[in-house]
Coordinates of C-alpha atoms in Angstrom, one line a residue:
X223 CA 128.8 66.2 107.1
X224 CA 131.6 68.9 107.9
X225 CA 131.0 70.3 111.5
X226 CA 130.2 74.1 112.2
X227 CA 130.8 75.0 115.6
X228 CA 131.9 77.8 115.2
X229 CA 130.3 80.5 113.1
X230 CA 132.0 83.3 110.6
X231 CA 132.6 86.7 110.8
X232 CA 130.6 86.8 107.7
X233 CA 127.5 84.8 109.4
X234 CA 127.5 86.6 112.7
X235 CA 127.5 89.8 110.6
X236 CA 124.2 88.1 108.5
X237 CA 122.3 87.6 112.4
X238 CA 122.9 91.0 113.5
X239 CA 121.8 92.0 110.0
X240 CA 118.3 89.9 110.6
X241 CA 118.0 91.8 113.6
X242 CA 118.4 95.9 112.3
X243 CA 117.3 95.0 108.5
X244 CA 115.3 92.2 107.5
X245 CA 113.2 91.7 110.7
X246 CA 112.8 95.3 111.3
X247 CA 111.0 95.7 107.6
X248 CA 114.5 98.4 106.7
X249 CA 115.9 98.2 103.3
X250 CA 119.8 98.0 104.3
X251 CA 118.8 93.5 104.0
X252 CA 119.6 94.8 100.0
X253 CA 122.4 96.7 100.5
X254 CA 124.4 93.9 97.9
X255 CA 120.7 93.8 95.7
X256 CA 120.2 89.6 95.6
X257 CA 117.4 89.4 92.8
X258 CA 116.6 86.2 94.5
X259 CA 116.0 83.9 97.4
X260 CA 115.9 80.1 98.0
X261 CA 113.0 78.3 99.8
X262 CA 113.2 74.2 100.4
X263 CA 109.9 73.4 101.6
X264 CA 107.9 70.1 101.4
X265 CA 104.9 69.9 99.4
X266 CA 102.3 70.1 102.5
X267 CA 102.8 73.6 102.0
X268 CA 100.5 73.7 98.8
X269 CA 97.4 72.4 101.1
X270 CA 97.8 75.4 103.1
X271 CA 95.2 77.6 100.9
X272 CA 96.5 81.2 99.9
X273 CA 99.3 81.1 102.8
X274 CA 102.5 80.5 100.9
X275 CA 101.5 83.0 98.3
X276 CA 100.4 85.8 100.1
X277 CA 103.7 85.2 102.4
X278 CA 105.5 85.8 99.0
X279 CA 103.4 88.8 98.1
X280 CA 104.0 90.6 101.9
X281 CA 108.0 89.9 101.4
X282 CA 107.9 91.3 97.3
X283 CA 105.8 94.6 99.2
X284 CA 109.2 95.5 101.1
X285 CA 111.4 93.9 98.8
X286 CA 109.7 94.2 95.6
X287 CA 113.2 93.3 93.0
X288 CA 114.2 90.1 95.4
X289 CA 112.3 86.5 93.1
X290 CA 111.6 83.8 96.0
X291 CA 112.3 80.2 94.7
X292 CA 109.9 78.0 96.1
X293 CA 111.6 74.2 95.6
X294 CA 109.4 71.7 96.8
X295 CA 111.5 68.6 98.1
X296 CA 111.2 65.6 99.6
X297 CA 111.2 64.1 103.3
X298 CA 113.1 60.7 102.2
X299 CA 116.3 63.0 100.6
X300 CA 116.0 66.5 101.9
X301 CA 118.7 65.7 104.3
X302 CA 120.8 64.6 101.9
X303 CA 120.9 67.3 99.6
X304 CA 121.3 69.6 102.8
X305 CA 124.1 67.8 103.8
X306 CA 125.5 68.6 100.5
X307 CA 124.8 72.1 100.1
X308 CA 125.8 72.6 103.7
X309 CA 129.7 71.3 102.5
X310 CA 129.6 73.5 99.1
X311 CA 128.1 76.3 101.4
X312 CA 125.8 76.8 98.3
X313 CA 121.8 76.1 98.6
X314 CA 118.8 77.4 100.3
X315 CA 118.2 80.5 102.3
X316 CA 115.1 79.2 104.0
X317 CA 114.7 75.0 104.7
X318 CA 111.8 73.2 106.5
X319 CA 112.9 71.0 108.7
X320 CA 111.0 68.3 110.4
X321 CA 110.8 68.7 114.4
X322 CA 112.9 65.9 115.2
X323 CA 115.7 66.4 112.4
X324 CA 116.5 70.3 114.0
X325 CA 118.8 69.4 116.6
X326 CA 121.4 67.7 115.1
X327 CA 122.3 71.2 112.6
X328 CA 121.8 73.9 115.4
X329 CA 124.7 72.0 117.3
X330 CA 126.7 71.4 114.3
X331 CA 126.4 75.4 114.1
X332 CA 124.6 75.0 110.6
X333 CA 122.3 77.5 111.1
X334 CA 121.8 81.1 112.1
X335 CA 120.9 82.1 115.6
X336 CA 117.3 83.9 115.9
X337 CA 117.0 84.1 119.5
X338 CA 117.2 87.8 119.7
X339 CA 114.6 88.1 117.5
X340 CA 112.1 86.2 118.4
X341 CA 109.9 88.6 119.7
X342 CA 109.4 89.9 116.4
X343 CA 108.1 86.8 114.8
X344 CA 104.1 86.9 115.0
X345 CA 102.8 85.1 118.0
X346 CA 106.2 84.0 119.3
X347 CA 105.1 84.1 123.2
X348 CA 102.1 81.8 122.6
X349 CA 104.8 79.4 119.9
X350 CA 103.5 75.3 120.9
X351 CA 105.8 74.3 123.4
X352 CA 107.4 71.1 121.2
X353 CA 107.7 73.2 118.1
X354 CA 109.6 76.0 120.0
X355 CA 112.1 73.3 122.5
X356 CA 112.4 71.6 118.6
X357 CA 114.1 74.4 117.4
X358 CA 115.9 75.9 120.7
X359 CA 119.5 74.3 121.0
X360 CA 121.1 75.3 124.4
X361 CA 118.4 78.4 124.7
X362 CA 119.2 80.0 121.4
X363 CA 116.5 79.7 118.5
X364 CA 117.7 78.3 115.3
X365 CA 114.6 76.9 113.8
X366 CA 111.0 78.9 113.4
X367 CA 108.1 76.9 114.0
X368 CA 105.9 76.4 111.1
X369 CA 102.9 74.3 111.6
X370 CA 102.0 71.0 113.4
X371 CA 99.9 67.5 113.9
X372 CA 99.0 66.3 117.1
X373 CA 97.8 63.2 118.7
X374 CA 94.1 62.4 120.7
X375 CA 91.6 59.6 120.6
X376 CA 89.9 58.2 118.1
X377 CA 86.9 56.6 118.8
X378 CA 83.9 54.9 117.8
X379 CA 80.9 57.0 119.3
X380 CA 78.2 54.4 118.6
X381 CA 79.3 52.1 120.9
X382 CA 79.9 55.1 123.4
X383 CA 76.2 55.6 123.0
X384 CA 75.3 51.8 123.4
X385 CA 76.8 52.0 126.7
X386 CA 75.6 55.4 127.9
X387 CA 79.4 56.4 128.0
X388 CA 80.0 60.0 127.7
X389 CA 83.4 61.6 126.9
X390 CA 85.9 61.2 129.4
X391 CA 87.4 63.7 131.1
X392 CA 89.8 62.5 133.2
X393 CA 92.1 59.5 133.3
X394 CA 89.8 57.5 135.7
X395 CA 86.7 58.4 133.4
X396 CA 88.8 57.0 130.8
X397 CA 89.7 54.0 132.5
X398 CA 86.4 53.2 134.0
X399 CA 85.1 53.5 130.1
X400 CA 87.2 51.2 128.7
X401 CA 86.7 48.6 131.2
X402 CA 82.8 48.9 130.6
X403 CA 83.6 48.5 126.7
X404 CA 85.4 45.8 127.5
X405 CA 82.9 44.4 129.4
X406 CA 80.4 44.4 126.4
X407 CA 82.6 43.7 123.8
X408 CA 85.7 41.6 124.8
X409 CA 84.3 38.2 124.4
X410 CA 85.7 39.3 121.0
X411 CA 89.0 38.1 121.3
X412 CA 90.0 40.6 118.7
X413 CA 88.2 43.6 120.4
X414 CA 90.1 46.0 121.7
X415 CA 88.5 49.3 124.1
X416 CA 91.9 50.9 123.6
X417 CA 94.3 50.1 120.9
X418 CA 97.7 50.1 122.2
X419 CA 100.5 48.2 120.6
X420 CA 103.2 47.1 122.9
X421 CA 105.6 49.1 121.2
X422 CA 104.1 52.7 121.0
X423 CA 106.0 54.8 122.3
X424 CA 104.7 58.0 121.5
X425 CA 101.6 57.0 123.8
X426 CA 103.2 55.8 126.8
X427 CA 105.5 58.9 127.4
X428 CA 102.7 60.8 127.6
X429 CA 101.7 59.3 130.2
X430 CA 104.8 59.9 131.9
X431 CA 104.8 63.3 130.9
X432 CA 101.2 63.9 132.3
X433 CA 102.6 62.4 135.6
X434 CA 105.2 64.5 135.5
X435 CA 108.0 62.4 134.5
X436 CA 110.4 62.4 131.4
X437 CA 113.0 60.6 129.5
X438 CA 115.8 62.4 130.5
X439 CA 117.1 65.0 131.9
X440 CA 120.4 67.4 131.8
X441 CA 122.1 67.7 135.0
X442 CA 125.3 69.1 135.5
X443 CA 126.3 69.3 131.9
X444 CA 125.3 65.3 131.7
X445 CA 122.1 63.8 130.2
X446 CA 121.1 60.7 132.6
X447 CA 117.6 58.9 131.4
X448 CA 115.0 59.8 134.3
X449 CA 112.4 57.1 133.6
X450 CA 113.5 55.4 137.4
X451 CA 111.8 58.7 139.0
X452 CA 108.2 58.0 140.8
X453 CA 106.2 60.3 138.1
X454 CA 107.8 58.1 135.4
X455 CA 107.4 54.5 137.1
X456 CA 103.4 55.9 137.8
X457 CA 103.2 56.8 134.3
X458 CA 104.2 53.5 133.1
X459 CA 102.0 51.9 134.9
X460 CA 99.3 53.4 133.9
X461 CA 101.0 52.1 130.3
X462 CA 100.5 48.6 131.2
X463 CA 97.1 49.1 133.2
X464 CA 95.6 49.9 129.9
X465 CA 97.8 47.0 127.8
X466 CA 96.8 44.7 130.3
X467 CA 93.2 45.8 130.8
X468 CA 91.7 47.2 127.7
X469 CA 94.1 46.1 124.9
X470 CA 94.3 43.3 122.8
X471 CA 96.9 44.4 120.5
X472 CA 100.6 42.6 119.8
X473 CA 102.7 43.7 123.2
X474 CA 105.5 43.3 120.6
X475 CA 104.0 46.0 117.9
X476 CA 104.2 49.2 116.7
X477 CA 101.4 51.6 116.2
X478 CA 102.6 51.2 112.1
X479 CA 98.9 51.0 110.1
X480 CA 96.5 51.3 113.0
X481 CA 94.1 52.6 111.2
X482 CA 93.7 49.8 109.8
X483 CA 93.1 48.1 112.8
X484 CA 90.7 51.0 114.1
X485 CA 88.9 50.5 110.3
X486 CA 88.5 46.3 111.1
X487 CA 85.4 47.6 113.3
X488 CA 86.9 45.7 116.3
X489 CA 88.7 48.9 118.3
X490 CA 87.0 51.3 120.6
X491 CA 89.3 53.9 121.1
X492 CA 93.0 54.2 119.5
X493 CA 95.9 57.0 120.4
X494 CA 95.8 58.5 116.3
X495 CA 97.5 61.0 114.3
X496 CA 94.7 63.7 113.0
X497 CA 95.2 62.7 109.8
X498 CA 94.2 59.1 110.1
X499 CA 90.3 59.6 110.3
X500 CA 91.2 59.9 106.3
X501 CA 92.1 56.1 106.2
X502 CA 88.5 54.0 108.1
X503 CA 86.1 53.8 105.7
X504 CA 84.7 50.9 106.2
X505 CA 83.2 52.6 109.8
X506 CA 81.7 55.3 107.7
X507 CA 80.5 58.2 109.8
X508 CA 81.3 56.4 113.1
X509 CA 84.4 58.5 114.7
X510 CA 85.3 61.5 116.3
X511 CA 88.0 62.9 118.6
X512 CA 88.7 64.1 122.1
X513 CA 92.2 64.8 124.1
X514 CA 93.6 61.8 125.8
X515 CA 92.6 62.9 129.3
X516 CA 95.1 63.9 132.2
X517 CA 95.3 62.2 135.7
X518 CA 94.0 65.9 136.2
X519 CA 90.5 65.7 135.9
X520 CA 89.1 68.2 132.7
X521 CA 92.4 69.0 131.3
X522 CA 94.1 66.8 128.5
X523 CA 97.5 65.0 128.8
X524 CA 100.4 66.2 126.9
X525 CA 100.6 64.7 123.6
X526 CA 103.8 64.5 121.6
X527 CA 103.8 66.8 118.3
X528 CA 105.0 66.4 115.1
X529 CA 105.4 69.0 112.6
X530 CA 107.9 71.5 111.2
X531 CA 110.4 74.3 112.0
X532 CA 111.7 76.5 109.2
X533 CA 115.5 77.8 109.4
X534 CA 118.2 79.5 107.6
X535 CA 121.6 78.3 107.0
X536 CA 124.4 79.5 108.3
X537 CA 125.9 79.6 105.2
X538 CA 123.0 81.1 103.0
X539 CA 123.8 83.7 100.9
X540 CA 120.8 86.1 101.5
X541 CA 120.1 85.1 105.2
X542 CA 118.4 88.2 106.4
X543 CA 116.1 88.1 103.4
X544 CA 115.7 84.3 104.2
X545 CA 114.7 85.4 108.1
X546 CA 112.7 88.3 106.5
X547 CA 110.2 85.8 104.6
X548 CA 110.1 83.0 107.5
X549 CA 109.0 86.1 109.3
X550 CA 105.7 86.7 106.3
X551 CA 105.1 83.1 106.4
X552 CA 104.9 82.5 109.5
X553 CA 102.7 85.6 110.2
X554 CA 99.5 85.9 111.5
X555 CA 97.9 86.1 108.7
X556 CA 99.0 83.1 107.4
X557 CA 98.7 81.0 110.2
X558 CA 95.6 81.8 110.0
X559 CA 95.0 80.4 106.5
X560 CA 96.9 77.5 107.3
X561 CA 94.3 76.6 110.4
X562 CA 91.7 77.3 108.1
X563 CA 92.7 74.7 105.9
X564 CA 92.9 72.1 108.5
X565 CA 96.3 72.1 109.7
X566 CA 97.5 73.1 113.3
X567 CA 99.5 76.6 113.6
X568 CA 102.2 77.2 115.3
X569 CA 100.3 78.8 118.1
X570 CA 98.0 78.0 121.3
X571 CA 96.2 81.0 120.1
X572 CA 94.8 80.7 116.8
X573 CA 93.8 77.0 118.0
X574 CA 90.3 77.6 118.2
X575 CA 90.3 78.6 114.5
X576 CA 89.8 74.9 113.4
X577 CA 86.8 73.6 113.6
X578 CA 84.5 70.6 113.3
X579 CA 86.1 67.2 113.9
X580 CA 89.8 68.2 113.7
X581 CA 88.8 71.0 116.9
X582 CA 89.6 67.8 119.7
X583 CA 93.0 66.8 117.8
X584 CA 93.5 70.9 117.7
X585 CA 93.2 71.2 121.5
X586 CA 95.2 68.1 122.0
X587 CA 98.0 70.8 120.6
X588 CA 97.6 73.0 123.7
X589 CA 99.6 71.2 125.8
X590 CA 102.4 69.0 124.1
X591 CA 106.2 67.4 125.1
X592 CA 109.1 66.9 123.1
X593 CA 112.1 64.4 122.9
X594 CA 115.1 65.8 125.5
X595 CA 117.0 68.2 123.6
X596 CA 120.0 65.9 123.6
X597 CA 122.5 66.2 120.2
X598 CA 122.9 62.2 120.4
X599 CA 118.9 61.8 120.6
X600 CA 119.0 59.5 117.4
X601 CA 120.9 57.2 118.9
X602 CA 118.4 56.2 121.5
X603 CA 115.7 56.0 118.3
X604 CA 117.9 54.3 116.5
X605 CA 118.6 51.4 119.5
X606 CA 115.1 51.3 119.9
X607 CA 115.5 51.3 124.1
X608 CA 112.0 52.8 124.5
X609 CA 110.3 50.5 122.2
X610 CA 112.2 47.4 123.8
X611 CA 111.9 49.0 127.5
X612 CA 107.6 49.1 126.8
X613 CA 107.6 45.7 124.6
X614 CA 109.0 43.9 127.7
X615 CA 106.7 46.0 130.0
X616 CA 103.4 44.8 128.3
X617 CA 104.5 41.5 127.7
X618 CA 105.8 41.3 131.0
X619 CA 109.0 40.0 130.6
X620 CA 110.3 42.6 133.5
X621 CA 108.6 44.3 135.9
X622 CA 107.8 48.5 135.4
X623 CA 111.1 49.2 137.7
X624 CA 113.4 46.4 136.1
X625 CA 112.6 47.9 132.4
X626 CA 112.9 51.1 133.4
X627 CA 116.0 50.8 135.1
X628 CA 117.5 49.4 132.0
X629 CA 116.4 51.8 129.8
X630 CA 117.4 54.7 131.6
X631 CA 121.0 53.0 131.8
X632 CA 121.1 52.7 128.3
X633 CA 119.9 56.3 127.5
X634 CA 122.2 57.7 129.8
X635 CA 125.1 55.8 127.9
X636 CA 123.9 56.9 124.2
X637 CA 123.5 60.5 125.3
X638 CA 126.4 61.0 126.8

């Protein structure tokens, strides 16, 4: 993909223009009279209730002759046809972006800078913390967060109740609950009181995050992995206290499918996505949530989010109209249809606005980490370091300190 580092006279002209036009609710955004925007968004969007209509109808009420294109694509070739459209300059005005993929186009210079107008996106000082660093490059905001889906436990409150185990609140609650689970229930040697494959890395660095730890860090103008520092060695430990302790699952696999494991009848408590209570129906009624607890007692641990950002090209041809309608749908009002339909908003404040057994993976939302915002991050995914550095960890092939060392050599080589 061709390489934008350095933007127009044309598309600085389009940011200021976001600023005194499109984002203060002024006509002068039709000064050339488009009749039409561009929208690229995935098709979670039509689960969202009324939210993506309405958001049309608020934009058509201050720009009544501008026709927004909604074109529903798809996460396995989205990037590929923005890759395309970024190199014929010709494509979308607005494009969803999942939180991971951002980084990679605000460096390249691919898309416009909203930072000084963040203010006037709805809720923008209470934005979740992974969806907002997601779309910050070097402390500029190129991407809009859009909605989310957080990590907690699932687990199995009948055998909670069969072993007068209340929900834990803390990390020692947790552990002390999973040792008495196992204590009933391991002579099953497929029984697990906390699911965790070797491999899951999404779990684990939240444990170093709740410690205080992280995978790297920028120092000097040089990323260097961090997981040697004591909060990150005491976070992995408590990785492989649990592995060792409460888990029978492969020290060599992923979290791929655990529902299905969770669904077998033989798992206690697994680290799950909200969305995979839809997937274990064999234990019926038998599951509900709560926050992976913190080594501070009564507040959760930070849990990793996924979820979307929503940005406009560099390029696009109506940009400050494009900024205009992120700016409708990503209003309060329709965050608030979207929460009501189930899914997480971009805020810590409308939170509370989803109820029943989605509330626990909800609050799980209120404190959250991200991946370091390095440009070269996919090359740490793609060599797999974290999953290898946890796989030899649990299977104890090295110690905590040997493994992490290595790991943080490695990162500090692919970022850099």
């Amino acid at each position: 993909m061709r390489t934008f580092r350095v933007k127009s006279l044309a598309a600085l002209s389009v940011a200021a223009l976001v600023g005194v036009a499109a984002l203060s609710g002024s006509n002068a955004a039709q000064a050339a009279n488009p009749k039409s925007i561009t929208v690229w968004l995935m098709p979670d969007a039509k689960d969202f209730g009324t939210a993506l209509a309405d958001a049309t109808a608020a934009f058509n009420r201050t720009y009544p002759n501008v026709k927004v294109n909604v074109e529903f694509q798809t996460w396995a070739d989205h990037l590929k046809k923005l890759d395309a459209a970024l190199v014929a300059k010709k494509g979308p005005d607005v494009v969803e972006f999942g939180n991971t993929e951002v980084m990679k186009y605000s460096a390249a210079g691919a898309l416009t800078d909203l930072s000084g107008f963040k203010s006037r996106f709805g809720n923008s000082s209470k934005w979740l913390n992974a969806l907002t660093e997601a779309g910050t490059y070097e402390g500029k905001l190129y991407a809009v967060p859009y909605y989310a889906g957080a990590r907690a436990i699932m687990y199995r409150p009948s055998l909670f109740k069969a072993q007068g185990i209340s929900v834990p609140k803390s990390y020692a609650e947790f552990l002390a609950a999973g040792k008495k689970l196992m204590a009933a229930y391991g002579t099953d040697k497929d029984f697990s009181a906390v699911y965790l494959p070797g491999k899951y890395w999404y779990a684990a660095m939240s444990f170093v995050y709740d410690e205080g730890g992280a995978i790297a860090t920028k120092s000097g103008g040089k990323w260097v992995g961090s997981l040697t520092s004591d909060a990150a060695i005491r976070g992995l430990n408590r990785f492989k206290e649990v592995s060792d302790s409460l888990s029978r699952a492969d020290k060599s696999g992923t979290e791929a499918a655990q529902w299905e494991v969770f669904n077998g009848g033989k798992v206690a408590m697994s680290y799950s996505n909200g969305w995979e209570s839809c997937c274990i129906a064999k234990v019926g009624t038998d599951w509900a949530f709560f926050p992976m607890p913190s080594v501070k007692a009564g507040k959760a641990s930070p849990a990793f989010l996924g979820g979307s950002n929503l940005a406009v090209p560099s390029y696009a041809p109506n940009a400050a109209l494009g900024a205009a309608w992120i700016r409708e749908f990503t209003s309060s009002a329709q965050m608030t249809t979207i929460a009501k339909s189930g899914a997480i908003p971009n805020n810590t404040k409308m939170l509370s606005l989803i109820s029943g057994a989605a509330a626990p993976v909800a609050a799980a939302a209120k404190n959250s980490w991200f991946i370091p915002g390095a440009v070269k991050w996919v090359d740490v995914e793609n060599a797999n370091t974290l999953q290898t550095m946890l796989s030899d960890i649990a299977t104890g092939k090295k110690t905590v300190a040997k493994a992490a060392a290595d790991a943080s050599d490695e990162i500090t080589k692919l970022l850099n």
